[in-house]
């Protein structure tokens, strides 16, 4: 009988999906009028624990990235400006103009350095932990708009970029980045749009901020942007998954896959006009898993506290192999009942199924002619990577 290889135990351990989180997200808020006033990661942690899916052996407390680590993508001046703004609780007009800090989108708030630096710490650690293969979930990640010298679109630092750089430092030469947030990942494309070793696929709402990510853009031949019309439904996402995302990623033969799983493309989200159910996201999460030995799933947008909490908890269930019950047990319902959401100064009432289930009803629908034609353009670009 052959002896068990020495690495077998380690590989088995690495195959256990792990969740990187932190208590810093609990109670941290961008301000009473900002879309990111709502709890998100803490809901996912509480709900996953209430359902028995997140034992201590699966959970890793996120380290906070130090300025030296953030320098892999961000400038010294900008990192220092974010730290100084957190310390002072204010910014000068010059800093606001140069680094876009202290604006309505990117406000000064109590944890404005520590919170994004913690998401970046998770991203960098994930690249290291995945050196031997495995699956990691960092729902606080996905801040895909961050730019080297300035904040952009609620994002102070760009953890997906830092994750990809960390994966590369740790042995993954070819990385496939897939982004299903409602918004185009302009910061990630700024970093890797001309890099043939980083496949980029983004599905985002057309004519929505930041208004980049055109179908025609192709970077170094590896950038694939699919702007989708308002009303984008589950049937259309299934077509995009089968005809665009999976064939492109499979052809690329990546050493790692990074999925930005923003939750703002669902019908309940206030920041987009897309109409997916959370089933669409979970299908993407599951289908990408077999295409690489290293798999990192990040969060992103998501501004309805119930829909984002339910969606991202279902992402963890999908990764961890947990069965999602039709009806949540009382402990899970209690987590969702405790959430509140003020919209224009009034408490928004939760719909009944937001409190009792994780899974939305499917939102199937017709496949639009525009959508079908655009998907065909990207599918037609497929080529075999040598
Ligand atoms: Zn978004």
Short mmCIF file of C-alpha atoms and ligand atoms in Angstrom, two decimals:
data_model
loop_
_atom_site.label_atom_id
_atom_site.label_comp_id
_atom_site.label_asym_id
_atom_site.label_seq_id
_atom_site.Cartn_x
_atom_site.Cartn_y
_atom_site.Cartn_z
CA UNK A 1 0.00 0.00 0.00
CA UNK A 2 1.30 3.44 -0.87
CA UNK A 3 2.09 5.63 2.05
CA UNK A 4 0.05 8.75 2.47
CA UNK A 5 1.92 11.72 1.03
CA UNK A 6 3.21 14.16 3.61
CA UNK A 7 1.15 17.04 2.26
CA UNK A 8 -2.14 15.13 2.31
CA UNK A 9 -3.18 16.34 5.74
CA UNK A 10 -2.34 19.92 4.97
CA UNK A 11 -4.21 19.84 1.70
CA UNK A 12 -7.27 18.38 3.42
CA UNK A 13 -7.16 21.23 5.91
CA UNK A 14 -6.71 23.80 3.18
CA UNK A 15 -9.76 22.42 1.41
CA UNK A 16 -11.97 23.45 4.33
CA UNK A 17 -13.52 26.79 3.37
CA UNK A 18 -12.65 29.60 5.75
CA UNK A 19 -14.37 32.86 6.58
CA UNK A 20 -12.33 35.97 7.36
CA UNK A 21 -14.25 38.56 9.34
CA UNK A 22 -13.89 41.12 12.11
CA UNK A 23 -15.89 42.84 14.79
CA UNK A 24 -14.79 46.21 13.40
CA UNK A 25 -17.70 46.11 10.95
CA UNK A 26 -20.26 45.85 13.74
CA UNK A 27 -21.64 49.28 14.46
CA UNK A 28 -19.30 51.02 12.03
CA UNK A 29 -21.24 53.41 9.83
CA UNK A 30 -20.44 55.94 7.09
CA UNK A 31 -22.97 58.38 8.56
CA UNK A 32 -26.75 58.56 8.94
CA UNK A 33 -27.49 59.47 5.29
CA UNK A 34 -24.94 57.28 3.56
CA UNK A 35 -26.00 54.04 1.83
CA UNK A 36 -23.35 52.29 3.97
CA UNK A 37 -25.14 53.21 7.20
CA UNK A 38 -26.47 49.64 7.40
CA UNK A 39 -24.85 46.62 9.08
CA UNK A 40 -23.72 43.95 6.61
CA UNK A 41 -20.78 41.75 7.64
CA UNK A 42 -21.97 41.49 11.25
CA UNK A 43 -25.32 40.18 9.97
CA UNK A 44 -23.56 37.49 7.92
CA UNK A 45 -21.46 36.45 10.93
CA UNK A 46 -24.43 36.43 13.31
CA UNK A 47 -26.73 34.59 10.93
CA UNK A 48 -24.09 32.02 9.94
CA UNK A 49 -23.38 31.33 13.61
CA UNK A 50 -27.09 31.17 14.47
CA UNK A 51 -27.51 28.54 11.76
CA UNK A 52 -24.52 26.52 13.02
CA UNK A 53 -22.44 27.14 9.90
CA UNK A 54 -19.56 29.15 11.34
CA UNK A 55 -17.74 27.34 14.11
CA UNK A 56 -14.50 28.81 15.46
CA UNK A 57 -12.47 26.36 13.32
CA UNK A 58 -13.81 28.03 10.18
CA UNK A 59 -13.45 31.64 11.32
CA UNK A 60 -10.33 33.78 11.03
CA UNK A 61 -10.17 37.21 12.64
CA UNK A 62 -8.94 39.61 10.00
CA UNK A 63 -5.61 41.32 10.55
CA UNK A 64 -5.41 45.02 9.71
CA UNK A 65 -3.11 45.84 6.81
CA UNK A 66 -0.25 48.15 7.71
CA UNK A 67 0.55 51.16 5.53
CA UNK A 68 3.56 49.31 4.09
CA UNK A 69 1.26 46.57 2.79
CA UNK A 70 -1.24 49.06 1.35
CA UNK A 71 1.64 50.58 -0.63
CA UNK A 72 1.47 47.64 -3.00
CA UNK A 73 -1.29 49.64 -4.74
CA UNK A 74 -1.81 52.96 -2.93
CA UNK A 75 0.44 56.00 -2.67
CA UNK A 76 2.20 57.01 0.55
CA UNK A 77 0.55 60.42 0.53
CA UNK A 78 -2.92 58.98 0.17
CA UNK A 79 -2.49 56.33 2.89
CA UNK A 80 -1.18 59.03 5.25
CA UNK A 81 -4.13 61.27 4.35
CA UNK A 82 -6.68 58.57 5.24
CA UNK A 83 -4.91 57.92 8.56
CA UNK A 84 -4.75 61.63 9.34
CA UNK A 85 -8.43 62.11 8.48
CA UNK A 86 -9.42 59.31 10.86
CA UNK A 87 -7.26 60.78 13.64
CA UNK A 88 -8.53 64.34 13.18
CA UNK A 89 -12.12 63.51 12.26
CA UNK A 90 -11.88 66.09 9.50
CA UNK A 91 -10.05 66.92 6.27
CA UNK A 92 -8.81 70.14 4.72
CA UNK A 93 -10.17 71.46 1.44
CA UNK A 94 -6.87 70.55 -0.20
CA UNK A 95 -7.10 66.93 0.93
CA UNK A 96 -10.75 66.76 -0.15
CA UNK A 97 -9.84 68.05 -3.61
CA UNK A 98 -6.81 65.83 -4.07
CA UNK A 99 -7.86 62.54 -2.43
CA UNK A 100 -11.68 62.79 -2.55
CA UNK A 101 -11.93 62.27 1.22
CA UNK A 102 -14.62 64.04 3.21
CA UNK A 103 -17.05 64.03 0.28
CA UNK A 104 -20.67 62.82 0.39
CA UNK A 105 -19.59 59.49 -1.17
CA UNK A 106 -16.39 59.04 0.83
CA UNK A 107 -17.12 60.72 4.15
CA UNK A 108 -14.96 61.16 7.21
CA UNK A 109 -16.10 58.58 9.77
CA UNK A 110 -14.71 57.03 12.95
CA UNK A 111 -13.09 53.92 11.42
CA UNK A 112 -12.33 55.33 7.97
CA UNK A 113 -8.74 54.02 7.97
CA UNK A 114 -9.03 50.99 10.25
CA UNK A 115 -12.14 49.53 8.61
CA UNK A 116 -10.92 49.46 4.99
CA UNK A 117 -7.40 48.53 6.12
CA UNK A 118 -8.95 45.51 7.87
CA UNK A 119 -10.68 44.40 4.66
CA UNK A 120 -7.30 44.75 2.93
CA UNK A 121 -5.64 42.71 5.68
CA UNK A 122 -8.12 39.93 4.93
CA UNK A 123 -7.38 40.15 1.21
CA UNK A 124 -3.63 39.94 1.68
CA UNK A 125 -3.92 37.10 4.20
CA UNK A 126 -6.25 35.23 1.81
CA UNK A 127 -3.57 35.28 -0.89
CA UNK A 128 -1.13 33.73 1.58
CA UNK A 129 -3.51 31.11 2.97
CA UNK A 130 -4.55 30.03 -0.52
CA UNK A 131 -0.95 29.22 -1.51
CA UNK A 132 -1.77 25.56 -0.92
CA UNK A 133 -5.23 25.79 -2.48
CA UNK A 134 -8.63 26.17 -0.86
CA UNK A 135 -11.60 28.47 -0.49
CA UNK A 136 -11.77 31.74 1.45
CA UNK A 137 -14.68 34.09 1.97
CA UNK A 138 -14.17 37.73 2.94
CA UNK A 139 -17.57 39.41 2.80
CA UNK A 140 -16.07 42.72 3.95
CA UNK A 141 -14.00 42.79 0.78
CA UNK A 142 -14.90 43.80 -2.74
CA UNK A 143 -14.12 47.54 -2.53
CA UNK A 144 -13.51 47.56 -6.27
CA UNK A 145 -13.59 51.31 -6.97
CA UNK A 146 -10.60 52.36 -4.83
CA UNK A 147 -7.82 54.12 -6.78
CA UNK A 148 -4.11 54.45 -5.98
CA UNK A 149 -4.25 58.09 -4.88
CA UNK A 150 -7.89 58.67 -4.00
CA UNK A 151 -11.11 57.30 -2.58
CA UNK A 152 -13.82 56.48 -5.09
CA UNK A 153 -17.41 55.28 -4.81
CA UNK A 154 -17.46 54.46 -1.06
CA UNK A 155 -14.09 52.65 -1.42
CA UNK A 156 -11.01 54.00 0.37
CA UNK A 157 -8.60 51.17 -0.42
CA UNK A 158 -8.91 48.51 -3.12
CA UNK A 159 -8.85 45.11 -1.45
CA UNK A 160 -9.52 43.09 -4.64
CA UNK A 161 -6.36 44.54 -6.19
CA UNK A 162 -4.36 43.76 -3.06
CA UNK A 163 -5.81 40.23 -3.02
CA UNK A 164 -4.74 39.60 -6.61
CA UNK A 165 -1.24 40.95 -5.90
CA UNK A 166 -1.01 38.72 -2.82
CA UNK A 167 -2.20 35.65 -4.74
CA UNK A 168 0.53 36.31 -7.28
CA UNK A 169 3.23 36.73 -4.66
CA UNK A 170 2.13 33.38 -3.29
CA UNK A 171 2.35 31.34 -6.45
CA UNK A 172 -0.79 32.06 -8.50
CA UNK A 173 0.57 33.46 -11.75
CA UNK A 174 -2.76 33.64 -13.58
CA UNK A 175 -5.78 35.09 -11.79
CA UNK A 176 -9.34 35.28 -13.09
CA UNK A 177 -11.31 38.18 -11.59
CA UNK A 178 -15.10 37.97 -11.95
CA UNK A 179 -17.30 40.83 -10.72
CA UNK A 180 -21.11 40.60 -10.53
CA UNK A 181 -21.69 43.79 -8.53
CA UNK A 182 -24.18 46.23 -10.15
CA UNK A 183 -21.31 48.67 -10.71
CA UNK A 184 -18.28 48.36 -12.97
CA UNK A 185 -14.99 47.69 -11.07
CA UNK A 186 -13.13 50.71 -12.42
CA UNK A 187 -10.41 50.54 -9.75
CA UNK A 188 -9.57 46.90 -10.45
CA UNK A 189 -9.56 47.54 -14.18
CA UNK A 190 -7.24 50.50 -13.63
CA UNK A 191 -4.81 48.11 -11.95
CA UNK A 192 -4.99 45.11 -14.29
CA UNK A 193 -6.76 46.22 -17.47
CA UNK A 194 -3.54 45.90 -19.46
CA UNK A 195 -2.25 42.76 -17.73
CA UNK A 196 -2.61 39.59 -19.83
CA UNK A 197 -2.19 37.43 -16.72
CA UNK A 198 -5.37 38.77 -15.07
CA UNK A 199 -8.60 37.79 -16.80
CA UNK A 200 -11.29 40.36 -16.04
CA UNK A 201 -15.02 39.76 -16.41
CA UNK A 202 -17.60 42.25 -15.16
CA UNK A 203 -21.38 42.14 -15.40
CA UNK A 204 -22.82 45.53 -14.42
CA UNK A 205 -25.79 47.81 -15.05
CA UNK A 206 -25.46 49.97 -18.16
CA UNK A 207 -25.48 53.77 -17.83
CA UNK A 208 -24.82 53.63 -14.11
CA UNK A 209 -21.96 55.25 -12.19
CA UNK A 210 -18.97 55.03 -12.79
CA UNK A 211 -20.10 54.72 -16.42
CA UNK A 212 -16.95 52.83 -17.40
CA UNK A 213 -16.84 49.19 -18.50
CA UNK A 214 -18.04 49.38 -22.07
CA UNK A 215 -18.69 46.24 -24.09
CA UNK A 216 -16.11 47.40 -26.64
CA UNK A 217 -13.26 47.70 -24.10
CA UNK A 218 -10.89 44.77 -24.23
CA UNK A 219 -7.73 45.89 -22.40
CA UNK A 220 -4.90 43.60 -23.45
CA UNK A 221 -7.48 41.22 -24.93
CA UNK A 222 -8.42 39.82 -21.53
CA UNK A 223 -11.01 42.41 -20.39
CA UNK A 224 -14.65 41.43 -20.81
CA UNK A 225 -17.32 43.93 -19.80
CA UNK A 226 -21.00 43.13 -20.07
CA UNK A 227 -23.23 46.13 -19.39
CA UNK A 228 -26.77 44.85 -18.78
CA UNK A 229 -30.09 46.71 -18.99
CA UNK A 230 -32.36 47.56 -16.06
CA UNK A 231 -34.54 44.60 -15.12
CA UNK A 232 -31.75 42.03 -15.66
CA UNK A 233 -33.25 38.76 -14.38
CA UNK A 234 -32.17 35.30 -13.18
CA UNK A 235 -32.75 33.66 -16.58
CA UNK A 236 -30.49 36.24 -18.20
CA UNK A 237 -27.79 35.73 -15.57
CA UNK A 238 -27.94 31.97 -16.16
CA UNK A 239 -27.28 32.60 -19.86
CA UNK A 240 -24.38 34.93 -19.05
CA UNK A 241 -22.93 32.37 -16.65
CA UNK A 242 -23.12 29.50 -19.17
CA UNK A 243 -22.16 31.37 -22.33
CA UNK A 244 -19.71 33.99 -21.07
CA UNK A 245 -18.35 33.60 -17.54
CA UNK A 246 -17.70 29.87 -17.29
CA UNK A 247 -16.24 29.32 -20.80
CA UNK A 248 -13.93 32.35 -20.49
CA UNK A 249 -12.66 31.35 -17.06
CA UNK A 250 -12.23 27.69 -18.09
CA UNK A 251 -10.29 28.67 -21.23
CA UNK A 252 -8.01 30.94 -19.20
CA UNK A 253 -7.00 28.06 -16.88
CA UNK A 254 -6.41 30.32 -13.89
CA UNK A 255 -4.31 29.48 -10.85
CA UNK A 256 -6.84 31.42 -8.77
CA UNK A 257 -10.35 32.79 -9.13
CA UNK A 258 -11.46 35.95 -7.30
CA UNK A 259 -15.20 36.60 -7.31
CA UNK A 260 -16.51 40.01 -6.28
CA UNK A 261 -20.03 39.11 -5.19
CA UNK A 262 -21.63 42.50 -4.64
CA UNK A 263 -25.24 42.21 -3.48
CA UNK A 264 -26.57 45.37 -5.13
CA UNK A 265 -27.85 43.71 -8.33
CA UNK A 266 -30.87 42.18 -6.58
CA UNK A 267 -34.33 43.63 -7.02
CA UNK A 268 -34.57 44.84 -3.39
CA UNK A 269 -31.41 46.94 -3.54
CA UNK A 270 -31.87 50.72 -3.66
CA UNK A 271 -28.68 51.44 -5.64
CA UNK A 272 -29.45 49.66 -8.91
CA UNK A 273 -32.36 48.83 -11.18
CA UNK A 274 -31.37 45.22 -11.76
CA UNK A 275 -33.80 42.49 -10.76
CA UNK A 276 -31.86 39.39 -9.78
CA UNK A 277 -32.76 37.13 -6.89
CA UNK A 278 -30.04 35.84 -4.60
CA UNK A 279 -30.30 32.46 -6.38
CA UNK A 280 -28.45 34.02 -9.31
CA UNK A 281 -25.48 34.99 -7.12
CA UNK A 282 -25.34 31.60 -5.43
CA UNK A 283 -25.34 29.86 -8.81
CA UNK A 284 -22.29 31.89 -9.87
CA UNK A 285 -20.53 31.18 -6.56
CA UNK A 286 -21.08 27.41 -6.97
CA UNK A 287 -20.24 27.21 -10.67
CA UNK A 288 -16.86 28.95 -10.38
CA UNK A 289 -15.63 26.71 -7.57
CA UNK A 290 -14.34 23.79 -9.69
CA UNK A 291 -12.42 26.01 -12.14
CA UNK A 292 -9.39 26.67 -9.95
CA UNK A 293 -7.60 25.24 -6.92
CA UNK A 294 -7.66 28.64 -5.21
CA UNK A 295 -10.96 30.46 -4.77
CA UNK A 296 -11.50 33.77 -3.01
CA UNK A 297 -15.01 35.21 -2.71
CA UNK A 298 -15.43 38.85 -1.72
CA UNK A 299 -18.45 41.01 -0.90
CA UNK A 300 -19.00 44.42 -2.51
CA UNK A 301 -22.08 46.60 -2.79
CA UNK A 302 -25.34 45.80 -1.02
CA UNK A 303 -27.41 48.48 0.68
CA UNK A 304 -30.64 46.85 1.85
CA UNK A 305 -29.63 45.35 5.20
CA UNK A 306 -31.93 42.35 4.81
CA UNK A 307 -31.15 41.45 1.22
CA UNK A 308 -27.39 41.84 1.63
CA UNK A 309 -27.31 39.87 4.89
CA UNK A 310 -29.38 37.03 3.44
CA UNK A 311 -27.48 36.93 0.15
CA UNK A 312 -24.02 36.86 1.68
CA UNK A 313 -25.02 34.30 4.32
CA UNK A 314 -26.22 32.12 1.45
CA UNK A 315 -22.85 32.60 -0.24
CA UNK A 316 -21.18 31.17 2.84
CA UNK A 317 -23.66 28.26 2.90
CA UNK A 318 -22.81 27.57 -0.74
CA UNK A 319 -19.07 27.61 -0.09
CA UNK A 320 -19.29 25.65 3.17
CA UNK A 321 -21.65 23.02 1.77
CA UNK A 322 -24.45 23.85 4.20
CA UNK A 323 -28.03 23.17 3.23
CA UNK A 324 -30.19 26.30 3.18
CA UNK A 325 -33.48 25.58 4.97
CA UNK A 326 -36.76 26.72 3.40
CA UNK A 327 -37.70 28.39 6.67
CA UNK A 328 -35.10 29.85 9.02
CA UNK A 329 -35.05 28.56 12.58
CA UNK A 330 -36.04 31.05 15.26
CA UNK A 331 -32.42 31.99 16.08
CA UNK A 332 -31.85 33.01 12.46
CA UNK A 333 -35.10 34.94 12.22
CA UNK A 334 -34.16 36.82 15.38
CA UNK A 335 -30.98 38.15 13.70
CA UNK A 336 -33.03 39.47 10.77
CA UNK A 337 -35.78 40.91 13.00
CA UNK A 338 -33.20 42.96 14.89
CA UNK A 339 -32.20 44.88 11.75
CA UNK A 340 -33.60 48.32 11.00
CA UNK A 341 -33.38 50.48 7.89
CA UNK A 342 -34.22 54.17 7.82
CA UNK A 343 -35.05 55.43 4.36
CA UNK A 344 -35.46 59.21 4.11
CA UNK A 345 -35.98 59.42 7.85
CA UNK A 346 -38.63 56.70 8.05
CA UNK A 347 -38.24 53.13 9.17
CA UNK A 348 -38.65 50.82 6.19
CA UNK A 349 -40.70 47.73 7.00
CA UNK A 350 -39.20 44.41 6.06
CA UNK A 351 -41.15 42.17 3.72
CA UNK A 352 -42.21 38.95 5.43
CA UNK A 353 -39.81 36.66 3.56
CA UNK A 354 -36.84 38.91 4.41
CA UNK A 355 -37.32 37.82 8.04
CA UNK A 356 -38.08 34.13 7.64
CA UNK A 357 -35.99 32.85 4.72
CA UNK A 358 -32.58 33.14 3.10
CA UNK A 359 -33.60 32.14 -0.41
CA UNK A 360 -35.59 34.58 -2.55
CA UNK A 361 -38.22 33.32 -4.97
CA UNK A 362 -36.52 32.91 -8.38
CA UNK A 363 -36.87 35.95 -10.64
CA UNK A 364 -36.93 34.31 -14.03
CA UNK A 365 -37.99 36.22 -17.10
CA UNK A 366 -37.51 36.70 -20.81
CA UNK A 367 -34.01 37.03 -22.30
CA UNK A 368 -33.76 40.46 -23.86
CA UNK A 369 -32.49 40.72 -27.43
CA UNK A 370 -29.84 43.29 -26.43
CA UNK A 371 -28.58 41.09 -23.64
CA UNK A 372 -28.39 38.07 -25.90
CA UNK A 373 -26.49 40.02 -28.58
CA UNK A 374 -23.98 41.47 -26.09
CA UNK A 375 -23.33 38.08 -24.51
CA UNK A 376 -22.70 36.70 -28.00
CA UNK A 377 -20.09 39.42 -28.64
CA UNK A 378 -18.14 38.34 -25.55
CA UNK A 379 -18.61 34.63 -26.21
CA UNK A 380 -17.28 35.24 -29.72
CA UNK A 381 -14.05 36.67 -28.30
CA UNK A 382 -13.16 33.34 -26.70
CA UNK A 383 -9.83 32.01 -27.67
CA UNK A 384 -7.59 29.30 -26.41
CA UNK A 385 -4.90 30.59 -24.07
CA UNK A 386 -1.71 28.70 -24.64
ZN1 LIG B 1 -21.98 48.22 -6.51
#
